[in-house]
mmCIF file of C-alpha atoms in Angstrom:
data_model
loop_
_atom_site.group_PDB
_atom_site.id
_atom_site.type_symbol
_atom_site.label_atom_id
_atom_site.label_comp_id
_atom_site.label_asym_id
_atom_site.label_seq_id
_atom_site.Cartn_x
_atom_site.Cartn_y
_atom_site.Cartn_z
ATOM 1 C CA UNK A 1 -50.355 35.964 155.913
ATOM 2 C CA UNK A 2 -51.338 32.345 155.676
ATOM 3 C CA UNK A 3 -48.911 29.940 154.077
ATOM 4 C CA UNK A 4 -49.177 26.379 152.711
ATOM 5 C CA UNK A 5 -51.800 24.536 150.555
ATOM 6 C CA UNK A 6 -54.669 26.171 152.412
ATOM 7 C CA UNK A 7 -53.639 29.696 151.335
ATOM 8 C CA UNK A 8 -52.456 28.432 148.005
ATOM 9 C CA UNK A 9 -54.501 25.637 146.980
ATOM 10 C CA UNK A 10 -54.026 24.026 143.533
ATOM 11 C CA UNK A 11 -56.433 25.350 140.916
ATOM 12 C CA UNK A 12 -58.792 22.362 140.926
ATOM 13 C CA UNK A 13 -59.073 22.424 144.691
ATOM 14 C CA UNK A 14 -59.514 26.140 144.849
ATOM 15 C CA UNK A 15 -62.537 25.647 142.744
ATOM 16 C CA UNK A 16 -63.932 22.902 144.813
ATOM 17 C CA UNK A 17 -63.454 25.142 147.907
ATOM 18 C CA UNK A 18 -65.393 27.955 146.223
ATOM 19 C CA UNK A 19 -68.231 25.600 145.377
ATOM 20 C CA UNK A 20 -68.327 24.026 148.840
ATOM 21 C CA UNK A 21 -68.517 27.378 150.446
ATOM 22 C CA UNK A 22 -71.405 28.474 148.115
ATOM 23 C CA UNK A 23 -73.468 25.290 149.070
ATOM 24 C CA UNK A 24 -72.718 25.786 152.701
ATOM 25 C CA UNK A 25 -73.975 29.306 152.344
ATOM 26 C CA UNK A 26 -77.039 28.501 150.419
ATOM 27 C CA UNK A 27 -78.034 25.425 152.563
ATOM 28 C CA UNK A 28 -77.589 27.446 155.894
ATOM 29 C CA UNK A 29 -79.533 30.547 154.267
ATOM 30 C CA UNK A 30 -82.542 28.138 153.407
ATOM 31 C CA UNK A 31 -82.534 26.783 156.920
ATOM 32 C CA UNK A 32 -82.558 30.081 158.328
ATOM 33 C CA UNK A 33 -85.257 31.294 156.272
ATOM 34 C CA UNK A 34 -87.468 28.295 157.581
ATOM 35 C CA UNK A 35 -86.333 29.239 161.175
ATOM 36 C CA UNK A 36 -84.143 26.048 161.342
ATOM 37 C CA UNK A 37 -80.840 26.433 163.124
ATOM 38 C CA UNK A 38 -77.835 26.509 160.801
ATOM 39 C CA UNK A 39 -75.652 23.458 160.321
ATOM 40 C CA UNK A 40 -72.130 23.825 161.810
ATOM 41 C CA UNK A 41 -69.259 22.756 159.443
ATOM 42 C CA UNK A 42 -67.147 19.990 160.983
ATOM 43 C CA UNK A 43 -63.606 19.479 159.734
ATOM 44 C CA UNK A 44 -63.975 15.769 159.763
ATOM 45 C CA UNK A 45 -67.203 16.023 157.987
ATOM 46 C CA UNK A 46 -65.708 18.189 155.356
ATOM 47 C CA UNK A 47 -62.946 15.537 154.788
ATOM 48 C CA UNK A 48 -65.286 12.666 154.722
ATOM 49 C CA UNK A 49 -67.588 14.501 152.231
ATOM 50 C CA UNK A 50 -64.632 15.380 150.113
ATOM 51 C CA UNK A 51 -63.375 11.779 150.095
ATOM 52 C CA UNK A 52 -66.925 10.667 149.156
ATOM 53 C CA UNK A 53 -66.952 13.110 146.257
ATOM 54 C CA UNK A 54 -63.514 12.035 145.088
ATOM 55 C CA UNK A 55 -64.326 8.454 145.111
ATOM 56 C CA UNK A 56 -67.520 8.867 143.132
ATOM 57 C CA UNK A 57 -65.485 11.051 140.667
ATOM 58 C CA UNK A 58 -62.741 8.427 140.355
ATOM 59 C CA UNK A 59 -65.492 5.667 139.844
ATOM 60 C CA UNK A 60 -67.697 7.842 137.701
ATOM 61 C CA UNK A 61 -70.587 6.529 139.730
ATOM 62 C CA UNK A 62 -73.031 8.381 141.734
ATOM 63 C CA UNK A 63 -73.970 6.048 144.666
ATOM 64 C CA UNK A 64 -74.563 6.119 148.520
ATOM 65 C CA UNK A 65 -72.507 3.748 150.439
ATOM 66 C CA UNK A 66 -73.863 0.367 151.706
ATOM 67 C CA UNK A 67 -73.200 1.645 155.396
ATOM 68 C CA UNK A 68 -72.784 5.432 155.722
ATOM 69 C CA UNK A 69 -72.812 4.875 159.553
ATOM 70 C CA UNK A 70 -70.083 2.328 159.373
ATOM 71 C CA UNK A 71 -67.868 4.733 157.108
ATOM 72 C CA UNK A 72 -68.444 7.724 159.569
ATOM 73 C CA UNK A 73 -67.503 5.474 162.650
ATOM 74 C CA UNK A 74 -64.465 4.245 160.972
ATOM 75 C CA UNK A 75 -63.580 8.030 160.122
ATOM 76 C CA UNK A 76 -63.816 8.866 163.949
ATOM 77 C CA UNK A 77 -67.038 10.693 163.495
ATOM 78 C CA UNK A 78 -69.390 10.703 166.636
ATOM 79 C CA UNK A 79 -73.171 11.117 165.775
ATOM 80 C CA UNK A 80 -76.452 9.993 166.969
ATOM 81 C CA UNK A 81 -78.138 10.421 163.474
ATOM 82 C CA UNK A 82 -76.525 10.489 159.849
ATOM 83 C CA UNK A 83 -77.527 11.267 156.398
ATOM 84 C CA UNK A 84 -76.108 12.039 152.913
ATOM 85 C CA UNK A 85 -77.198 13.712 149.788
ATOM 86 C CA UNK A 86 -75.295 13.501 146.656
ATOM 87 C CA UNK A 87 -75.603 14.986 143.199
ATOM 88 C CA UNK A 88 -73.614 15.010 139.761
ATOM 89 C CA UNK A 89 -73.831 17.239 136.627
ATOM 90 C CA UNK A 90 -71.926 18.389 133.642
ATOM 91 C CA UNK A 91 -72.379 22.306 133.823
ATOM 92 C CA UNK A 92 -69.011 24.278 133.652
ATOM 93 C CA UNK A 93 -67.000 23.611 136.921
ATOM 94 C CA UNK A 94 -67.652 26.463 139.153
ATOM 95 C CA UNK A 95 -70.782 28.664 140.297
ATOM 96 C CA UNK A 96 -73.165 26.919 137.654
ATOM 97 C CA UNK A 97 -72.077 23.560 138.595
ATOM 98 C CA UNK A 98 -72.649 24.456 142.267
ATOM 99 C CA UNK A 99 -75.999 25.935 141.733
ATOM 100 C CA UNK A 100 -76.976 22.868 139.596
ATOM 101 C CA UNK A 101 -76.218 20.580 142.593
ATOM 102 C CA UNK A 102 -78.201 22.878 145.028
ATOM 103 C CA UNK A 103 -81.234 22.958 142.680
ATOM 104 C CA UNK A 104 -80.918 19.042 142.340
ATOM 105 C CA UNK A 105 -81.067 18.860 146.137
ATOM 106 C CA UNK A 106 -83.736 21.328 146.452
ATOM 107 C CA UNK A 107 -85.878 19.914 143.766
ATOM 108 C CA UNK A 108 -85.721 16.212 145.459
ATOM 109 C CA UNK A 109 -88.234 16.043 148.375
ATOM 110 C CA UNK A 110 -86.108 13.315 149.969
ATOM 111 C CA UNK A 111 -82.787 15.225 149.692
ATOM 112 C CA UNK A 112 -84.314 18.406 150.697
ATOM 113 C CA UNK A 113 -85.922 16.882 153.868
ATOM 114 C CA UNK A 114 -82.520 15.608 154.877
ATOM 115 C CA UNK A 115 -80.875 19.120 154.407
ATOM 116 C CA UNK A 116 -83.817 20.873 156.314
ATOM 117 C CA UNK A 117 -84.142 18.323 158.999
ATOM 118 C CA UNK A 118 -83.560 19.521 162.572
ATOM 119 C CA UNK A 119 -82.137 16.169 163.575
ATOM 120 C CA UNK A 120 -78.781 17.292 162.054
ATOM 121 C CA UNK A 121 -76.516 19.886 163.659
ATOM 122 C CA UNK A 122 -73.275 19.621 161.965
ATOM 123 C CA UNK A 123 -72.264 18.906 158.135
ATOM 124 C CA UNK A 124 -69.620 19.036 155.544
ATOM 125 C CA UNK A 125 -69.793 19.526 151.901
ATOM 126 C CA UNK A 126 -67.403 17.904 149.158
ATOM 127 C CA UNK A 127 -66.831 18.647 145.642
ATOM 128 C CA UNK A 128 -64.959 16.643 143.128
ATOM 129 C CA UNK A 129 -64.509 16.906 139.308
ATOM 130 C CA UNK A 130 -63.767 14.198 136.710
ATOM 131 C CA UNK A 131 -62.157 15.966 133.812
ATOM 132 C CA UNK A 132 -62.441 13.087 131.371
ATOM 133 C CA UNK A 133 -66.376 13.619 131.047
ATOM 134 C CA UNK A 134 -66.602 17.195 132.695
ATOM 135 C CA UNK A 135 -68.698 15.795 135.625
ATOM 136 C CA UNK A 136 -68.934 17.626 138.884
ATOM 137 C CA UNK A 137 -69.801 15.396 142.027
ATOM 138 C CA UNK A 138 -71.277 16.828 145.072
ATOM 139 C CA UNK A 139 -71.683 15.492 148.555
ATOM 140 C CA UNK A 140 -73.291 16.622 151.880
ATOM 141 C CA UNK A 141 -72.902 14.605 154.855
ATOM 142 C CA UNK A 142 -75.067 15.552 157.789
ATOM 143 C CA UNK A 143 -74.966 14.391 161.551
ATOM 144 C CA UNK A 144 -76.928 14.879 164.711
#
């Protein structure tokens, strides 16, 4: 039996974990269907993506950082290539919000090409929710 915050996350975090796991599954399924190796989930990348999502939710602003590579290096992530995809929506928090984030990425050729790129080997997905305007922010950070 597991103990602590991972076993019993607060309700908001439990929802985020569920949504993050759906996005990981859907992205890796899409890669596998195209003959592209699945991305490995990296704990530092999950932490970093979560931080990015929480920052956007806190600021209520969907935006890429000025220097993703600089931020990743400062977080102790090693890489030869890096990329980020982001999205937000106001669907009810949970499955529908995760599905809308996935669809937004899939329907954007730029985002989808990053997610399907063979240059990336590891990734992390983060979700955060801004309750004041019912907005879900999603981030995937990928590294090679």
